C-alpha positions as a printed Julia matrix, in Angstrom:
325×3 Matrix{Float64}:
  -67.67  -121.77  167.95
  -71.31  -119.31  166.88
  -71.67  -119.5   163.45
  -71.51  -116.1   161.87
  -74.12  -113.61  161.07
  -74.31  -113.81  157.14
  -74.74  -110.22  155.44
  -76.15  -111.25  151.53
  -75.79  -108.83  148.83
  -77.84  -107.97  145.5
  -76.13  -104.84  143.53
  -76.78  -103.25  140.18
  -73.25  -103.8   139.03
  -73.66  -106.99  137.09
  -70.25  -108.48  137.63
  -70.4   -108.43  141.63
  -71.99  -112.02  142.42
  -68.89  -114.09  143.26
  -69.28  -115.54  147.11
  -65.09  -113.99  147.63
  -66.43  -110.5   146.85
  -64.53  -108.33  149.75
  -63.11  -111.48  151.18
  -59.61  -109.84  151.07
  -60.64  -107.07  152.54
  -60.97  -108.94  155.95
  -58.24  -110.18  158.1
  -60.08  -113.57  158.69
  -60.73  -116.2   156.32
  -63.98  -116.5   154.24
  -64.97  -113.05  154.91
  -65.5   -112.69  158.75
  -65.29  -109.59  160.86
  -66.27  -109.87  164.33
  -69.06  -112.09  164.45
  -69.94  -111.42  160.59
  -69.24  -113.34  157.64
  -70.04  -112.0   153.89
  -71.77  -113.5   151.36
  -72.61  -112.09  148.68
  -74.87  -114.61  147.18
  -76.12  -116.58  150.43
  -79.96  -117.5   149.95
  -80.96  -116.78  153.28
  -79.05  -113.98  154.65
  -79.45  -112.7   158.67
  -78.62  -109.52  156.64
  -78.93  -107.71  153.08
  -76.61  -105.23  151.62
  -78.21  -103.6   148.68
  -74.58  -102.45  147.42
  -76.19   -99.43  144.94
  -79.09  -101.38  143.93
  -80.91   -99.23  141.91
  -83.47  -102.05  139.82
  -86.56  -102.08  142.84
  -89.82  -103.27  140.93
  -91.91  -101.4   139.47
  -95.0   -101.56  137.19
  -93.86  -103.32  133.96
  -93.66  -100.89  130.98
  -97.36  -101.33  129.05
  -97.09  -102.98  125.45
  -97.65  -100.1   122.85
 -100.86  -101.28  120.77
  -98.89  -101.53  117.45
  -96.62  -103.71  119.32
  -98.57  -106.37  121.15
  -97.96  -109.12  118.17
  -93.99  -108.43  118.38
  -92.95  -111.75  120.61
  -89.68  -109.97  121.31
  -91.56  -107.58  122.73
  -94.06  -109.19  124.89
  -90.84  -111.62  126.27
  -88.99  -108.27  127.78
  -91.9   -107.33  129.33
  -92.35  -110.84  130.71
  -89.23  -110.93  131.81
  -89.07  -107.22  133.66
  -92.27  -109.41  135.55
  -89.98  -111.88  136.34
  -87.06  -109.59  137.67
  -89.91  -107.84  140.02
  -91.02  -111.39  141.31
  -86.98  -112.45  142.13
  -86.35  -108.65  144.15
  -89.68  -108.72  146.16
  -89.23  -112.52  147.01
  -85.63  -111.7   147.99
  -86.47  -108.71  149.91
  -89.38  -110.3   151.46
  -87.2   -112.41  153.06
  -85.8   -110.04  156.06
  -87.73  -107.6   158.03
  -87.16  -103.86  156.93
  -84.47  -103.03  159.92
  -81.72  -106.4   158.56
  -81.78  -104.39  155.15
  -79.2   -101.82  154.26
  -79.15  -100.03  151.08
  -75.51   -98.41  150.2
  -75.33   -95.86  147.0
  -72.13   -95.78  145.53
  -71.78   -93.82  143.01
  -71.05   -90.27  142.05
  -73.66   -87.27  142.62
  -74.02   -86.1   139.1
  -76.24   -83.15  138.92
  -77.63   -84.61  135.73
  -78.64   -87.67  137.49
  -80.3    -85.61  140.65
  -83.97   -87.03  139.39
  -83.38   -90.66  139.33
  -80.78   -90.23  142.81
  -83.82   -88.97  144.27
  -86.55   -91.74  143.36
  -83.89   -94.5   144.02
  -83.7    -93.61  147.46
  -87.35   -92.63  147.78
  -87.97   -97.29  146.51
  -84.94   -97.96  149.06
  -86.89   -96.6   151.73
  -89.71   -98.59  151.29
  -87.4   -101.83  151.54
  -84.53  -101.06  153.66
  -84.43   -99.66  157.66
  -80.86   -97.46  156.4
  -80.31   -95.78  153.49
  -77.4    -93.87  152.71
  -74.93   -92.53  150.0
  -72.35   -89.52  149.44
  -75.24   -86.65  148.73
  -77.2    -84.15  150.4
  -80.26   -86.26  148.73
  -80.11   -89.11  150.5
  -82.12   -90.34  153.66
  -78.24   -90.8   155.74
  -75.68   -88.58  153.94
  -72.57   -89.72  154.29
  -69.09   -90.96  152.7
  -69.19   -94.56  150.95
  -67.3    -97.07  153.48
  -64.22   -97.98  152.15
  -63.24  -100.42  149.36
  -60.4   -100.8   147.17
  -58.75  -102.26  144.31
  -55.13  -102.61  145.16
  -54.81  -106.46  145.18
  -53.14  -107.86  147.86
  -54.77  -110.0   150.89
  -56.11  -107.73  154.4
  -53.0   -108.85  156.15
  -50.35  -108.08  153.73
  -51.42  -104.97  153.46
  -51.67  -104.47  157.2
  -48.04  -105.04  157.71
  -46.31  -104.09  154.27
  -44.13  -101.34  154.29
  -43.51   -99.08  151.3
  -42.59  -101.14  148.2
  -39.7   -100.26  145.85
  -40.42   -97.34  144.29
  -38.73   -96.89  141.1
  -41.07   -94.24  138.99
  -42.38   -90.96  139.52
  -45.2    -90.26  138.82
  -49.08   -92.44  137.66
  -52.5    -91.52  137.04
  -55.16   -94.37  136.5
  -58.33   -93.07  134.77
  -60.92   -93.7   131.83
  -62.06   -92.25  128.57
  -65.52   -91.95  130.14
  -67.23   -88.16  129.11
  -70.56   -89.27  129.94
  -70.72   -86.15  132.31
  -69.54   -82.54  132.62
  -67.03   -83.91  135.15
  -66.23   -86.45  132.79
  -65.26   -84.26  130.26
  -63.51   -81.49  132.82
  -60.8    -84.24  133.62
  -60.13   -85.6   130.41
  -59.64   -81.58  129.17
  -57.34   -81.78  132.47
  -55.59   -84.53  130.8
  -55.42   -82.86  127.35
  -53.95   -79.81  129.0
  -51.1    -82.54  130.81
  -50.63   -83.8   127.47
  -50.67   -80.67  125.4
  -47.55   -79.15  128.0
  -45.47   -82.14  128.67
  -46.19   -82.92  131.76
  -44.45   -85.98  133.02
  -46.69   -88.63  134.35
  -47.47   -92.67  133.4
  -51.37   -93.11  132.07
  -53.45   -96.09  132.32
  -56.64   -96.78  131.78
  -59.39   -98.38  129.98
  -61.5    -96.48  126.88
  -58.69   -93.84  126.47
  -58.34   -91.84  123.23
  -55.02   -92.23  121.1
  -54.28   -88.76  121.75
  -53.57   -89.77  125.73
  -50.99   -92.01  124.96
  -52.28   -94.42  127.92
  -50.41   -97.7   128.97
  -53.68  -100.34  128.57
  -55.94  -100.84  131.11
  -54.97  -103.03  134.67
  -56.36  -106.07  135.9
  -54.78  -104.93  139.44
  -54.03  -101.7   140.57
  -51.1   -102.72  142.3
  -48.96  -103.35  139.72
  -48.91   -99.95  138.43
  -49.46   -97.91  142.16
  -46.66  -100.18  143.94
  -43.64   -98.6   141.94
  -44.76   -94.91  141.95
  -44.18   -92.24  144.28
  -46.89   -89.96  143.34
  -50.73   -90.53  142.18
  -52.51   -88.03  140.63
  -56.44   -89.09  142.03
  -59.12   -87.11  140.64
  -62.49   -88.02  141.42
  -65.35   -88.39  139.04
  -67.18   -85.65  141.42
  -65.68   -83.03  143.87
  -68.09   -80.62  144.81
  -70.0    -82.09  147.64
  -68.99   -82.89  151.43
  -69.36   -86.78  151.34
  -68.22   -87.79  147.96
  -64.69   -89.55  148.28
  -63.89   -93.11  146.43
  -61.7    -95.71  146.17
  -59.05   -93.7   143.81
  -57.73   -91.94  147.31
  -57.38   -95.6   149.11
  -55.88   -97.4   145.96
  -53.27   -94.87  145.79
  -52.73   -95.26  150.24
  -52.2    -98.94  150.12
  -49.99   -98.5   147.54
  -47.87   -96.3   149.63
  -48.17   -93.4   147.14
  -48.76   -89.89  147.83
  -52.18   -89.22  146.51
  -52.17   -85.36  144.5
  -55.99   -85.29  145.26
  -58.58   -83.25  143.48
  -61.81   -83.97  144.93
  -64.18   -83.14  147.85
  -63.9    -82.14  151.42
  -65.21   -85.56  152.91
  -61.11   -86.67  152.46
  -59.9    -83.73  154.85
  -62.21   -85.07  157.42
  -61.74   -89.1   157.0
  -57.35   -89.04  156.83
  -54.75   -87.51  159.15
  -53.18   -84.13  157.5
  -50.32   -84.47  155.06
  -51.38   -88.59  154.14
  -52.36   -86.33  150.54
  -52.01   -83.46  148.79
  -54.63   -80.88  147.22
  -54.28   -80.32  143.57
  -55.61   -76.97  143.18
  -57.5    -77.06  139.92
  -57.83   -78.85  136.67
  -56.37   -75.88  134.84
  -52.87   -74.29  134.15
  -52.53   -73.54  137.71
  -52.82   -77.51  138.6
  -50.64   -78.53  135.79
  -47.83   -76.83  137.11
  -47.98   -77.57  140.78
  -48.27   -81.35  139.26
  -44.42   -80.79  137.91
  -43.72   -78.62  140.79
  -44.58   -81.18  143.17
  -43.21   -84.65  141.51
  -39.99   -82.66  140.17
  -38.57   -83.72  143.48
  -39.3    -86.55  145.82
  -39.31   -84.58  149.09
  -43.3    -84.56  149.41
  -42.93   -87.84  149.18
  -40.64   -88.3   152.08
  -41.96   -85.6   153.92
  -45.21   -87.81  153.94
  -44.19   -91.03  155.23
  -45.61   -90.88  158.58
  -48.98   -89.43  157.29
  -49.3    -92.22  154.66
  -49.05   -94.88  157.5
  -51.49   -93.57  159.63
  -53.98   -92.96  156.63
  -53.31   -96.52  155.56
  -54.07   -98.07  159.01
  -57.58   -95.88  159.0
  -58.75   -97.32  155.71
  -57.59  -100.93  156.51
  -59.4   -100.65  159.99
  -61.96   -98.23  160.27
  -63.91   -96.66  157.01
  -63.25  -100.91  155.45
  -67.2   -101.52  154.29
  -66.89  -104.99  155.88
  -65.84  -103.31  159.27
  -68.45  -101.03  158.34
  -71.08  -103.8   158.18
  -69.4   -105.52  161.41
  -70.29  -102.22  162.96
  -73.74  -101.63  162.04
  -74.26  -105.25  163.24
  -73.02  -104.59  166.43
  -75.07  -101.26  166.74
């Protein structure tokens, strides 16, 4: 049996070293696709994934005069040399065209500048560069991942769950943005006019009377009928994340507020549009969960949209893919 071709991976989200990362997002063990295998740690790759790696070297940050004696000082600025030494010896290790660079996250207008020279460093490292912007090298949507818990082939066969509740929205507190703070004065607005829905969430004020934050999506998506996914961004043509295939797997039907790059990716019907984070969208929220024919009437969508993300936008199919190519 050939070995398979190992894809490495260095990110800027901290927590993402364990050698499993996306293994159950593959329907063989270990991580293989085809004649891949991932790894996210693996020392000497046939392939790097920089998985929105933003931290390329860069000229360590000069020692202010008054602050040369400060040791603390002087051992952050040694250590920013030693960060710069680990990336270029890591990236030194493949040629330019076994190195793809994958931005994740969203498009903030407020974070155009630093979008911009990220991709402008990726180029200099990696042969394809993409993300969900007009600003990067390859626009186009993020290949899929998920959060909804369960093992590649489970979710390849399982049928809808039991659904006993209405109606969930998973979110955060986070108003680090303008869209930020649009959806949480969405949620006020839910809150302020009784709208019926389940909240969880991490960081959420008192006022949002929120459930506690999940260690897997499942849990809370499997019993639902209805999602209520809005994305952190929604005015571009490639932006589209992993709230619209959390809520899929989970045999929901997502009430989507977010860009067009959805309308292109799933079949019609797999998800609904809500109109706007104002009055108007509160009340087609009750409008639409005050009965569970939408739900019904989407069955056969759903299915279809949940075979597409298992089998064709999956990042590690993805990476089979652009192996292949």
């Amino acid at each position: 049996m050939t070995a398979p071709l190992t894809i490495g991976m260095i990110s800027s989200y901290g927590g993402l070293t364990q050698r499993d990362w996306l293994w159950s997002q593959t329907p063989h063990p270990c991580g293989r696709w085809g004649k891949i295998q991932i790894l996210a740690p693996a020392q000497n790759p046939d392939y790097l994934l920089l998985y929105n790696f933003h931290d390329f070297p860069t000229e360590p940050t000069p020692i202010p005069l008054g602050q040369r004696w400060r040791r603390s000082v002087r051992a952050q600025r040694q250590a920013q040399v030693e960060r710069n030494a680990q990336v270029r010896d890591r990236l030194a290790q493949l040629p330019k065209e076994r190195i793809i660079s994958l931005v994740r996250e969203p498009p903030f207008p407020e974070k155009e500048r630093d979008r911009r020279t990220a991709y402008a460093q990726a180029q200099h490292y990696c042969g394809y560069v993409s993300g969900p912007d007009d600003w990067a090298p390859t626009p186009e949507p993020m290949p899929a991942i998920w959060y909804y818990n369960r093992g590649f082939r489970e979710l390849d066969s399982l049928g809808p769950p039991e659904k006993t509740e209405r109606c969930c929205w998973i979110t955060s507190g986070i108003n680090r943005t303008q869209c930020h703070r649009d959806r949480l004065a969405f949620l006020k607005l839910l809150r302020d006019t009784e709208t019926p829905f389940d909240l969880y969430g991490r960081g959420l004020p008192a006022w949002a009377q929120g459930r506690g934050e999940l260690v897997n999506k499942a849990n809370a998506l499997g019993p639902y009928y209805y999602n209520l996914a809005i994305e952190n961004y929604a005015d571009n043509d490639w932006y589209v994340s992993e709230k619209l295939w959390d809520a899929l797997l989970g045999w929901c039907l997502p009430i989507y507020h977010g860009g067009s790059a959805a309308d292109r990716l799933l079949p019609p019907g797999s998800f609904l549009r809500l109109p706007s984070l104002d009055a108007a969208g509160a009340a087609y929220l009750r409008e639409v969960t005050s009965t569970l024919d939408a739900w019904h009437e989407a069955q056969e969508a759903i299915a279809e949209a949940r075979q597409i993300i298992l089998h064709q936008l999956n990042l590690v199919h993805w990476l089979s893919e652009f192996v292949n190519a």
